[in-house]
Structures are given as structure tokens and as C-alpha cells.
Amino acid sequence: MTPAVSIPQRTGPAVSASYSPTNATSIHDRMNRRDSVNAIRMPKVLHPVDNEDLRLLLLENISQEAVKTFRDQGFHVDHMTKALSEDELVEKIGSYHAIGIRSKTKITERVIKAASKLLVVGCFCIGTNQVDLDTAAKAGIPVFNSPFSNSRSVAELVISEVIALSRQYFQRGFEMREGIWNKQSKGCWEIRGKVLGIVGYGHIGSQLSVLSEAMGMRVIFYDVVNLMPLGSARQVESLSALLEEADFVTLHVPELPETTNMIGATELAQMKKGAYLINNARGKVVDIPALVDALKSGHLAGAALDVYPSEPGSNGAPFDDQLNSWASTLRSIPNVILTPHIGGSTEEAQRMIGEEVSSALVRYLNYGSTVGAVNFPEVDLRAITAEQPDHVRVCYVHNNIPGVLRQVNEVLSPYNVEKQYSDSKSDVAYLMADIADVSPTDINRLRELISKTSSNILTRLLA
Ligand SMILES: O=C(O)[C@H](O)COP(=O)(O)O
């Protein structure tokens, strides 16, 4: 295996807050201390000891920043622009150690069972509902995502949709393309002073709150937890209260059992006559046949949808009634903006996500860190330094049952355990330990002994 060459900056700059004038008596003291701290903390580049080349499969046109990061580490990368179906994945995944996906590729239990070498999943997006997170955790596979890097892009898209809907300019634009001049002001409004109702006040909802207030809108939001309102926004106590007051309702919730069909016939009826619905979250959050009825009856004045219960896996594939039975009806209703899940599709967002998620995957593959994993205990250790050449890092994923630590520490007992940290999440626990003075001949034996412990899910050694 080609050794990893770049050093993730896990320990941060060596100059810490302790270098205040009160702590150091002279500039020389400071310089000396800085040098010694630098020397002590220079991290050693680790990589897996089992010497098999790491192979990564990147789907859905993940950014070239990620490809570069992985190739710089010496990993083999296969990059595809489309999503793969479950059958295609089952056939392919057995030879890969890591997979990168966006929102379309489904990592199901069947896929995970076929993924005999898979160590980690990277969702290069916010959502992780496309992955069977529990099954992945139980198979020792942490899943990472990018919790906020495309938030701004989505918020800006919503702002544009609010204006497009209230001015009907998508409709006017279509008419012009047909050669029809249709200048009118009836049913067209400024957004100034209108009420924007945000459902879900997370990274996107709160960013949108700030942007829309800057444009003169009044913001209310509903969230299952109590949150600090930004600017002059106001949290309301129920979804119904929000629906009854908002001129525009915009959804920013994850796909969960409790958010499926969160907006159905009852909720649409609670919205004000002439209001608009915007969904850039997940397709299953809105009961679309009910939305079609609300639009056709004139109760709602328009809607913008970027996400759908079923979405094509690649560009050029049809968005038709075979995919979603109501597709052609929805396409025929005026003042409905339909976009192909582009909320996070900007150069800026994809670049940031590419960097963020690829770094998280490299930190896990090379250093064992699960900080930021969505389905796994979050564990990390400070770096092994360049002055500790015979140190080995043990990464041990195991069933979360009593007695395991005794077993593993018995195996480690002939060595000095320099540092150790362990945590659990539900049925899965993860222990990282750095042990000293391990001879190269000991390494395989050590891995074998730990792998044989009764609760072992996955044992990796990094050196
Ligand atoms: O989950 C997300 O971040 C958004 O839905 C964007 O998904 P995408 O990366 O598949 O466009």
C-alpha cells in the first residue's frame, strides 16, 4: 500500500492559549516552549497495517476535491456520475473499503451484507435516510455526512422560490417561451411584510430566517425543540399555529417516520387560502396527491418542489407517471415550480462537502477517529507522535455488552497502554487504544487475538 502522505491537522496549531504574556517571561521562553511543543506534538502519519490497497467507490458525481483528497492518500478511487441500484451495488460493493454517495443511492441491509470489506460510508450531503444506519453500525461501519455545508445554497434557493411564486414569473417565463405575452399584476405580490413559516429551524431553517428578514419578511418557525429565534423571528408552539399564520410554508425537516406525510390534506386545509408551499427537504414529507387537490381547488396559490418520493438515479432519466403516478398531473398545474433536487447543487456547496466528508473518511481510515459519525460512538485519541515509531493504534468495534473491556485489556496487558478511550451508542461500542513498543512481528498476533474476542465486530490496527 502506498503510505498516506498528508497529515490531517488534528492537533491544531502548536501555539495554544497558554502562550499568554502572563505564562511566559520572555520571547525566548516562548520560542523555546513553542519548539518543544511542536516537537512533542508532531503527529505520525498512520495507515492500516493489513497492507491491502484501500479501494473507494464514489457515486453520484461527488466533487473532484474528494477524489483528489483520496488519491493524495494513495487510495484507489472509482468515480461514477450516477447512482447505482440495489442490485448493481450488491454486485459491486464486495471489493470496496469505502463508498461515497449522495441522496439517491440506497445502502440497504442487503447491500451491507454484500459489503464484506466495507469499512466506512460517506454521505456527501446532509441527509442520511438513504442508509440503513443501524445495520451499518452493527456491521462496524460508521457513516459520516456533511451536516451544514450546503445549508446556504438551500436557503438561497428558497428565497428565489418565494419571489418566483409570489410574482408567478416561472409561469410568465414559460408563456414567453410559447410566444405568449401575458403581462399581469393580479395575484402577484411583493414579499415585503409577508409571513414566512419555517418548519424545522436547523442549519437551513435558521439561515433562511436571517436572509428572509433582510428582505422584509416576518418569520415564524416551528421546531420540536425550543430554539433561540434569530433576529425578530418567533417560535410558534405547534405546526397548526404555523400553518394558520404563514403566507409561505417552507419545510426543512429530515425524513423520519414522524415526518412522513407531515403535510397532508388536513395540514393543507389549515394553510391560509392563497398561501404557498415549498419543499426542499425530503419528498415523503408531503402527501403530493393531497397537494395536487389543494392546488387544483385554488386553496393554495402555488408550490415549489425540489424533492419527490421517487427520484431518477441519473440525469436524462424520465420524471414521469411510472416513477410517481401523479407526475404528469403535477407538471400541468400552473404556478408550480418543479426542480430536480438541486437544493445543495452549487459549486461552493459541493466543494465544501467534498473536502469535509473526504477528510472525515481519511481520519477514520487512517487514524480511527469517528468524530462526526452519525450512527456510531464518537471516539478519537490525540495523535501518536513521530517520536513514537513502535506505537500501534488498536481500533476495536464490538458488541456493547459487559466484560468486553476486561477481555481486550487482557490481550493488551503485556504492553504499555499509552492512552485509551471507549464509548458506546446503542448496541455498538468502540475502543481506541495506543500501545507502546510493539514489534512488527507482534502486530498480526495482536490483531488475531483481539479479533477472536467473543464480542468482536471489527478490529483494525494502524501503525
Ligand atoms: O441531503 C442533502 O444534503 C440534500 O438533499 C442534497 O442532496 P444531494 O447531494 O443528493 O443533491
Coordinates of C-alpha atoms and ligand atoms in Angstrom, one line a residue:
M1 CA 0.0 0.0 0.0
T2 CA 1.2 3.5 -0.8
P3 CA 1.8 5.2 2.5
A4 CA -0.5 8.2 3.3
V5 CA 1.4 11.4 2.7
S6 CA -0.6 14.3 4.1
I7 CA -1.0 14.9 7.8
P8 CA -4.5 15.8 8.9
Q9 CA -4.3 18.8 11.3
R10 CA -6.0 17.0 14.2
T11 CA -4.0 18.6 16.9
G12 CA -4.3 22.2 15.6
P13 CA -1.5 24.8 15.7
A14 CA 1.0 24.1 18.5
V15 CA 0.6 27.7 19.8
S16 CA -2.1 27.4 22.4
A17 CA -3.9 29.9 24.6
S18 CA -1.3 29.2 27.3
Y19 CA 1.2 31.4 25.5
S20 CA -0.2 34.5 27.1
P21 CA 2.1 37.2 28.4
T22 CA 1.4 36.0 32.0
N23 CA 2.7 32.5 31.2
A24 CA 6.0 33.2 29.5
T25 CA 8.5 35.6 30.9
S26 CA 10.4 36.4 27.7
I27 CA 10.1 36.0 24.0
H28 CA 12.9 33.3 24.3
D29 CA 10.9 31.3 26.8
R30 CA 8.0 31.5 24.4
M31 CA 10.0 30.4 21.4
N32 CA 11.6 27.5 23.4
R33 CA 8.3 26.3 24.6
R34 CA 6.8 26.6 21.2
D35 CA 9.7 24.5 19.7
S36 CA 9.4 21.8 22.3
V37 CA 5.6 21.6 22.0
N38 CA 6.0 21.4 18.2
A39 CA 8.5 18.6 18.6
I40 CA 6.3 16.7 21.1
R41 CA 3.2 17.0 19.0
M42 CA 4.4 16.3 15.5
P43 CA 1.9 13.7 14.5
K44 CA 3.0 10.4 12.9
V45 CA 1.2 9.5 9.7
L46 CA -0.7 6.3 10.4
H47 CA -2.2 3.8 8.0
P48 CA -3.8 0.3 8.3
V49 CA -1.2 -2.4 8.9
D50 CA -3.0 -5.1 6.8
N51 CA -1.4 -3.7 3.7
E52 CA -4.3 -4.2 1.4
D53 CA -4.8 -1.3 -1.0
L54 CA -7.8 0.7 0.0
R55 CA -10.4 1.0 -2.7
L56 CA -13.1 3.6 -2.7
L57 CA -16.3 3.8 -4.8
L58 CA -17.6 7.4 -5.3
L59 CA -21.1 7.7 -6.8
E60 CA -23.5 10.5 -7.8
N61 CA -20.8 12.8 -9.2
I62 CA -19.1 13.6 -5.9
S63 CA -16.8 16.5 -6.3
Q64 CA -13.2 16.3 -7.6
E65 CA -11.9 17.8 -4.3
A66 CA -12.9 14.5 -2.7
V67 CA -11.3 12.4 -5.4
K68 CA -8.1 14.4 -5.0
T69 CA -8.0 14.0 -1.2
F70 CA -8.4 10.3 -1.5
R71 CA -5.9 9.9 -4.4
D72 CA -3.4 12.0 -2.4
Q73 CA -3.6 9.3 0.3
G74 CA -2.8 6.6 -2.2
F75 CA -6.3 5.2 -2.2
H76 CA -7.7 3.7 -5.4
V77 CA -10.8 5.7 -6.4
D78 CA -13.5 4.7 -8.9
H79 CA -15.7 7.7 -9.6
M80 CA -19.2 7.5 -11.2
T81 CA -21.6 10.3 -12.0
K82 CA -24.8 8.3 -11.4
A83 CA -26.4 6.4 -8.5
L84 CA -26.4 2.6 -8.5
S85 CA -29.5 0.4 -7.9
E86 CA -29.5 -2.0 -5.1
D87 CA -28.7 -5.0 -7.4
E88 CA -25.8 -3.1 -9.0
L89 CA -24.4 -2.2 -5.6
V90 CA -24.7 -5.8 -4.3
E91 CA -22.7 -6.9 -7.3
K92 CA -20.0 -4.3 -7.0
I93 CA -19.6 -3.4 -3.4
G94 CA -17.7 -6.5 -2.2
S95 CA -14.4 -5.2 -3.5
Y96 CA -14.6 -1.7 -1.9
H97 CA -13.4 -0.5 1.6
A98 CA -15.3 2.8 1.4
I99 CA -18.2 4.2 -0.5
G100 CA -19.3 7.8 -1.1
I101 CA -22.9 8.6 -2.0
R102 CA -25.3 11.5 -2.1
S103 CA -29.0 11.3 -1.5
K104 CA -30.0 8.8 -4.3
T105 CA -28.0 5.7 -3.5
K106 CA -29.6 3.4 -1.0
I107 CA -27.3 1.5 1.3
T108 CA -29.8 -1.2 2.4
E109 CA -29.3 -4.2 4.7
R110 CA -28.8 -6.3 1.6
V111 CA -26.1 -4.0 0.3
I112 CA -24.4 -4.1 3.7
K113 CA -24.5 -7.9 3.8
A114 CA -22.7 -8.0 0.4
A115 CA -20.1 -5.4 1.5
S116 CA -17.6 -7.8 3.0
K117 CA -14.7 -5.3 3.1
L118 CA -16.6 -2.1 3.6
L119 CA -15.2 0.0 6.5
V120 CA -17.0 3.3 6.1
V121 CA -19.8 5.1 4.3
G122 CA -19.6 8.8 3.4
C123 CA -22.8 10.7 2.6
F124 CA -21.6 13.7 0.7
C125 CA -24.8 15.6 1.6
I126 CA -26.8 16.4 4.7
G127 CA -29.4 13.6 4.6
T128 CA -28.6 10.0 5.8
N129 CA -32.0 8.5 5.5
Q130 CA -30.8 6.6 2.4
V131 CA -28.5 4.5 4.6
D132 CA -29.7 1.7 7.0
L133 CA -27.8 3.3 9.8
D134 CA -28.5 0.6 12.5
T135 CA -27.4 -2.3 10.2
A136 CA -24.3 -0.4 9.2
A137 CA -23.4 0.3 12.9
K138 CA -23.9 -3.3 13.8
A139 CA -21.6 -4.3 10.9
G140 CA -19.0 -2.0 12.4
I141 CA -19.4 0.6 9.6
P142 CA -19.6 4.3 10.7
V143 CA -21.5 6.7 8.5
F144 CA -20.4 10.3 8.0
N145 CA -22.2 13.2 6.4
S146 CA -21.9 16.9 5.9
P147 CA -24.3 18.5 8.4
F148 CA -24.4 22.0 7.1
S149 CA -22.1 22.7 4.1
N150 CA -25.0 23.1 1.7
S151 CA -27.3 25.0 4.0
R152 CA -26.6 28.4 2.5
S153 CA -27.3 27.0 -1.0
V154 CA -30.6 25.6 0.0
A155 CA -31.6 28.8 1.9
E156 CA -30.8 30.9 -1.2
L157 CA -32.9 28.6 -3.4
V158 CA -35.9 29.0 -1.1
I159 CA -35.6 32.8 -1.2
S160 CA -35.6 32.6 -5.0
E161 CA -38.7 30.4 -4.9
V162 CA -40.6 32.7 -2.5
I163 CA -40.2 35.5 -5.0
A164 CA -40.8 33.3 -8.1
L165 CA -44.0 32.0 -6.6
S166 CA -45.3 35.3 -5.4
R167 CA -44.6 37.0 -8.8
Q168 CA -45.6 34.0 -10.9
Y169 CA -42.5 34.6 -13.0
F170 CA -41.9 30.9 -13.8
Q171 CA -45.3 30.9 -15.3
R172 CA -44.7 34.1 -17.3
G173 CA -41.4 32.7 -18.5
F174 CA -43.0 29.5 -19.7
E175 CA -45.6 31.5 -21.5
M176 CA -43.0 33.7 -23.2
R177 CA -41.2 30.6 -24.4
E178 CA -44.5 29.6 -26.1
G179 CA -44.6 33.1 -27.7
I180 CA -47.4 34.4 -25.3
W181 CA -47.2 37.9 -23.9
N182 CA -49.2 37.9 -20.6
K183 CA -48.4 40.9 -18.5
Q184 CA -50.5 41.0 -15.4
S185 CA -50.4 42.0 -11.7
K186 CA -53.4 40.1 -10.4
G187 CA -52.3 37.6 -7.8
C188 CA -48.7 38.9 -7.9
W189 CA -47.3 40.2 -4.6
E190 CA -44.2 41.7 -3.0
I191 CA -42.7 39.5 -0.3
R192 CA -42.1 42.5 2.0
G193 CA -44.2 42.2 5.1
K194 CA -45.4 38.6 4.3
V195 CA -45.1 35.8 6.8
L196 CA -42.6 33.0 6.1
G197 CA -43.4 29.9 8.2
I198 CA -40.3 27.7 8.6
V199 CA -40.9 24.1 9.7
G200 CA -37.6 22.9 11.2
Y201 CA -35.2 25.6 12.5
G202 CA -31.9 23.8 12.0
H203 CA -28.9 24.9 9.9
I204 CA -31.0 25.6 6.8
G205 CA -34.1 27.0 8.6
S206 CA -32.2 29.4 10.7
Q207 CA -30.0 30.6 7.8
L208 CA -33.2 31.2 5.8
S209 CA -34.7 33.1 8.8
V210 CA -31.9 35.6 8.6
L211 CA -32.0 36.0 4.8
S212 CA -35.8 36.4 4.6
E213 CA -35.9 39.0 7.4
A214 CA -33.3 41.0 5.5
M215 CA -35.8 41.1 2.7
G216 CA -38.6 42.5 4.9
M217 CA -40.4 39.2 5.6
R218 CA -41.8 38.4 9.0
V219 CA -40.6 34.9 10.2
I220 CA -42.3 32.4 12.4
F221 CA -40.9 28.9 12.9
Y222 CA -42.0 25.5 14.3
D223 CA -39.5 23.0 15.7
V224 CA -39.8 20.0 18.0
V225 CA -37.2 21.6 20.3
N226 CA -37.1 25.0 21.8
L227 CA -34.6 27.1 20.0
M228 CA -33.3 30.7 20.2
P229 CA -35.0 32.7 17.5
L230 CA -32.6 34.7 15.3
G231 CA -33.3 38.4 14.7
S232 CA -37.0 39.1 15.1
A233 CA -38.2 35.5 14.3
R234 CA -40.8 33.9 16.6
Q235 CA -41.2 30.3 17.5
V236 CA -44.8 29.0 17.5
E237 CA -46.0 26.2 19.7
S238 CA -47.5 23.9 17.0
L239 CA -47.4 23.1 13.3
S240 CA -51.1 24.1 13.1
A241 CA -50.3 27.5 14.5
L242 CA -47.7 28.0 11.9
L243 CA -49.9 26.8 9.0
E244 CA -52.7 29.1 10.0
E245 CA -50.5 32.2 10.1
A246 CA -47.9 31.8 7.3
D247 CA -48.2 33.1 3.7
F248 CA -45.4 30.8 2.7
V249 CA -44.7 27.5 4.4
T250 CA -41.2 26.0 3.8
L251 CA -40.1 22.6 5.1
H252 CA -36.7 21.8 6.5
V253 CA -37.0 18.5 8.4
P254 CA -35.3 15.2 7.9
E255 CA -37.0 12.1 6.6
L256 CA -38.2 10.2 9.6
P257 CA -41.2 8.0 10.4
E258 CA -42.7 11.0 12.2
T259 CA -42.2 13.4 9.2
T260 CA -43.6 11.1 6.6
N261 CA -46.7 12.8 5.1
M262 CA -46.3 15.5 7.7
I263 CA -48.1 17.8 5.3
G264 CA -51.3 16.0 4.1
A265 CA -54.9 17.0 3.4
T266 CA -55.6 18.2 7.0
E267 CA -52.5 20.3 7.2
L268 CA -53.0 21.8 3.7
A269 CA -56.5 22.7 4.7
Q270 CA -55.1 24.5 7.7
M271 CA -53.0 26.7 5.5
K272 CA -54.3 30.2 4.6
K273 CA -56.2 30.5 1.3
G274 CA -53.8 31.8 -1.3
A275 CA -50.7 30.6 0.6
Y276 CA -47.7 28.7 -0.9
L277 CA -45.9 25.5 0.0
I278 CA -42.2 25.0 -0.6
N279 CA -40.5 21.6 -0.1
N280 CA -36.7 21.3 -0.4
A281 CA -36.4 18.7 2.4
R282 CA -37.4 15.2 1.5
G283 CA -40.1 14.0 -0.9
K284 CA -42.0 11.8 1.5
V285 CA -42.7 14.7 3.9
V286 CA -45.6 16.0 1.6
D287 CA -48.6 13.9 0.5
I288 CA -48.4 15.0 -3.1
P289 CA -51.9 13.8 -4.3
A290 CA -53.3 15.9 -1.4
L291 CA -51.2 18.9 -2.6
V292 CA -52.4 18.4 -6.1
D293 CA -56.0 18.7 -4.8
A294 CA -55.2 21.8 -2.8
L295 CA -53.6 23.5 -5.8
K296 CA -56.4 22.5 -8.2
S297 CA -59.1 23.7 -5.9
G298 CA -57.3 27.1 -5.7
H299 CA -56.9 26.8 -2.0
L300 CA -53.1 27.1 -2.5
A301 CA -51.7 29.7 -4.9
G302 CA -48.6 27.8 -5.8
A303 CA -45.9 25.4 -4.7
A304 CA -42.2 24.8 -5.3
L305 CA -41.0 21.2 -5.0
D306 CA -37.3 20.1 -5.3
V307 CA -37.7 16.6 -3.8
Y308 CA -40.0 13.7 -4.6
P309 CA -40.8 10.3 -3.0
S310 CA -39.1 8.6 -6.1
E311 CA -36.4 10.4 -7.9
P312 CA -34.5 9.3 -11.0
G313 CA -30.9 8.0 -10.4
S314 CA -29.2 9.8 -13.2
N315 CA -29.6 12.9 -15.4
G316 CA -31.6 12.4 -18.5
A317 CA -33.9 9.7 -16.9
P318 CA -37.6 10.5 -17.2
F319 CA -39.6 12.1 -14.4
D320 CA -42.9 10.5 -15.4
D321 CA -46.0 8.7 -14.1
Q322 CA -44.1 5.4 -14.0
L323 CA -41.8 6.9 -11.4
N324 CA -44.5 8.8 -9.5
S325 CA -48.1 8.2 -10.5
W326 CA -49.1 11.9 -10.2
A327 CA -46.1 13.3 -12.1
S328 CA -47.9 14.4 -15.3
T329 CA -50.8 16.0 -13.3
L330 CA -48.4 17.9 -11.1
R331 CA -46.5 19.1 -14.2
S332 CA -49.7 20.6 -15.7
I333 CA -50.7 22.8 -12.8
P334 CA -49.8 26.5 -13.2
N335 CA -47.5 28.2 -10.7
V336 CA -45.9 25.0 -9.6
I337 CA -42.1 25.1 -9.7
L338 CA -40.5 21.7 -10.1
T339 CA -36.8 21.3 -9.8
P340 CA -34.6 18.1 -9.9
H341 CA -33.3 18.1 -6.3
I342 CA -30.9 20.9 -6.8
G343 CA -31.1 22.5 -3.4
G344 CA -27.5 21.7 -2.5
S345 CA -26.2 21.7 -6.0
T346 CA -23.8 24.6 -6.2
E347 CA -20.1 24.7 -6.9
E348 CA -19.5 26.1 -3.4
A349 CA -21.5 23.6 -1.5
Q350 CA -20.2 20.6 -3.4
R351 CA -16.6 21.7 -3.0
M352 CA -17.0 22.2 0.8
I353 CA -18.9 18.9 1.2
G354 CA -16.2 17.1 -0.9
E355 CA -13.5 18.5 1.4
E356 CA -15.4 17.9 4.6
V357 CA -16.6 14.3 4.1
S358 CA -13.4 13.1 2.4
S359 CA -11.4 14.4 5.4
A360 CA -13.7 12.6 7.8
L361 CA -13.3 9.4 5.9
V362 CA -9.5 9.7 5.8
R363 CA -9.4 10.5 9.5
Y364 CA -11.4 7.3 10.1
L365 CA -9.5 5.0 7.6
N366 CA -6.0 6.2 8.7
Y367 CA -6.5 7.3 12.3
G368 CA -9.6 5.6 13.5
S369 CA -11.4 8.8 14.5
T370 CA -15.2 8.5 14.5
V371 CA -15.8 12.2 15.4
G372 CA -18.8 13.3 13.4
A373 CA -20.2 9.8 12.6
V374 CA -24.0 9.8 12.7
N375 CA -24.6 6.2 13.7
F376 CA -21.5 5.4 15.9
P377 CA -20.0 6.2 19.2
E378 CA -17.7 9.3 18.6
V379 CA -14.2 8.3 19.7
D380 CA -10.8 9.9 19.0
L381 CA -7.3 9.9 20.5
R382 CA -4.6 12.5 20.4
A383 CA -2.0 11.8 17.7
I384 CA 0.8 9.2 18.0
T385 CA 3.8 11.4 17.5
A386 CA 6.7 10.9 15.1
E387 CA 9.0 10.1 18.1
Q388 CA 6.9 7.0 18.9
P389 CA 7.7 4.7 16.0
D390 CA 6.8 1.5 17.7
H391 CA 3.4 2.6 18.8
V392 CA 0.3 0.9 17.4
R393 CA -3.2 2.1 17.4
V394 CA -5.9 -0.5 18.1
C395 CA -9.4 0.3 16.8
Y396 CA -11.8 -2.2 18.2
V397 CA -15.6 -2.2 17.3
H398 CA -17.5 -4.6 19.5
N399 CA -20.9 -5.5 20.8
N400 CA -21.9 -3.3 23.7
I401 CA -22.1 -6.0 26.5
P402 CA -20.4 -6.4 29.9
G403 CA -17.0 -7.9 30.2
V404 CA -15.5 -6.9 26.9
L405 CA -13.0 -4.3 28.1
R406 CA -11.6 -6.9 30.6
Q407 CA -11.1 -9.3 27.7
V408 CA -9.4 -6.8 25.4
N409 CA -7.2 -5.3 28.1
E410 CA -6.0 -8.7 29.0
V411 CA -4.7 -9.0 25.4
L412 CA -3.1 -5.6 25.7
S413 CA -1.7 -6.2 29.2
P414 CA 1.9 -7.2 28.1
Y415 CA 2.2 -3.7 26.6
N416 CA 2.1 -0.2 28.0
V417 CA -1.3 1.3 27.0
E418 CA -0.3 4.9 26.4
K419 CA -3.9 6.1 26.0
Q420 CA -7.3 4.5 25.6
Y421 CA -10.8 5.8 25.1
S422 CA -14.0 3.9 24.7
D423 CA -17.7 4.9 24.1
S424 CA -20.9 3.2 23.1
K425 CA -24.0 4.0 21.2
S426 CA -26.9 1.6 21.5
D427 CA -25.7 -1.9 20.7
V428 CA -22.3 -0.9 19.4
A429 CA -19.2 0.2 21.3
Y430 CA -15.8 1.4 20.0
L431 CA -12.5 1.4 21.8
M432 CA -9.3 3.1 20.6
A433 CA -6.0 2.4 22.4
D434 CA -2.4 3.4 21.6
I435 CA 0.1 0.8 22.8
A436 CA 3.8 1.2 23.0
D437 CA 6.8 -0.9 22.0
V438 CA 5.0 -3.3 19.6
S439 CA 7.4 -5.2 17.4
P440 CA 6.4 -5.7 13.8
T441 CA 6.2 -9.5 14.4
D442 CA 3.7 -8.9 17.3
I443 CA 1.3 -6.9 15.2
N444 CA -0.5 -9.7 13.4
R445 CA -0.7 -11.8 16.5
L446 CA -2.2 -8.9 18.4
R447 CA -4.8 -8.3 15.8
E448 CA -5.7 -12.0 15.7
L449 CA -6.1 -12.2 19.5
I450 CA -8.3 -9.2 19.6
S451 CA -10.4 -10.3 16.6
K452 CA -11.0 -13.6 18.4
T453 CA -12.7 -11.9 21.5
S454 CA -16.3 -13.0 21.7
S455 CA -17.8 -9.6 21.1
N456 CA -15.6 -8.5 18.2
I457 CA -17.3 -6.8 15.3
L458 CA -14.2 -5.3 13.7
T459 CA -10.6 -5.0 14.7
R460 CA -8.2 -2.7 12.8
L461 CA -4.6 -1.9 13.7
L462 CA -3.0 1.3 12.5
A463 CA 0.8 2.0 12.6
Ligands
LIG1 O1 -29.3 15.8 1.8 C1 -28.9 16.8 1.2 O2 -27.8 17.4 1.5 C2 -29.6 17.4 0.0 O3 -30.9 16.7 -0.1 C3 -28.8 17.4 -1.2 O4 -28.7 16.1 -1.7 P1 -27.8 15.8 -3.0 O5 -26.3 15.9 -2.6 O6 -28.1 14.4 -3.4 O7 -28.1 16.8 -4.0

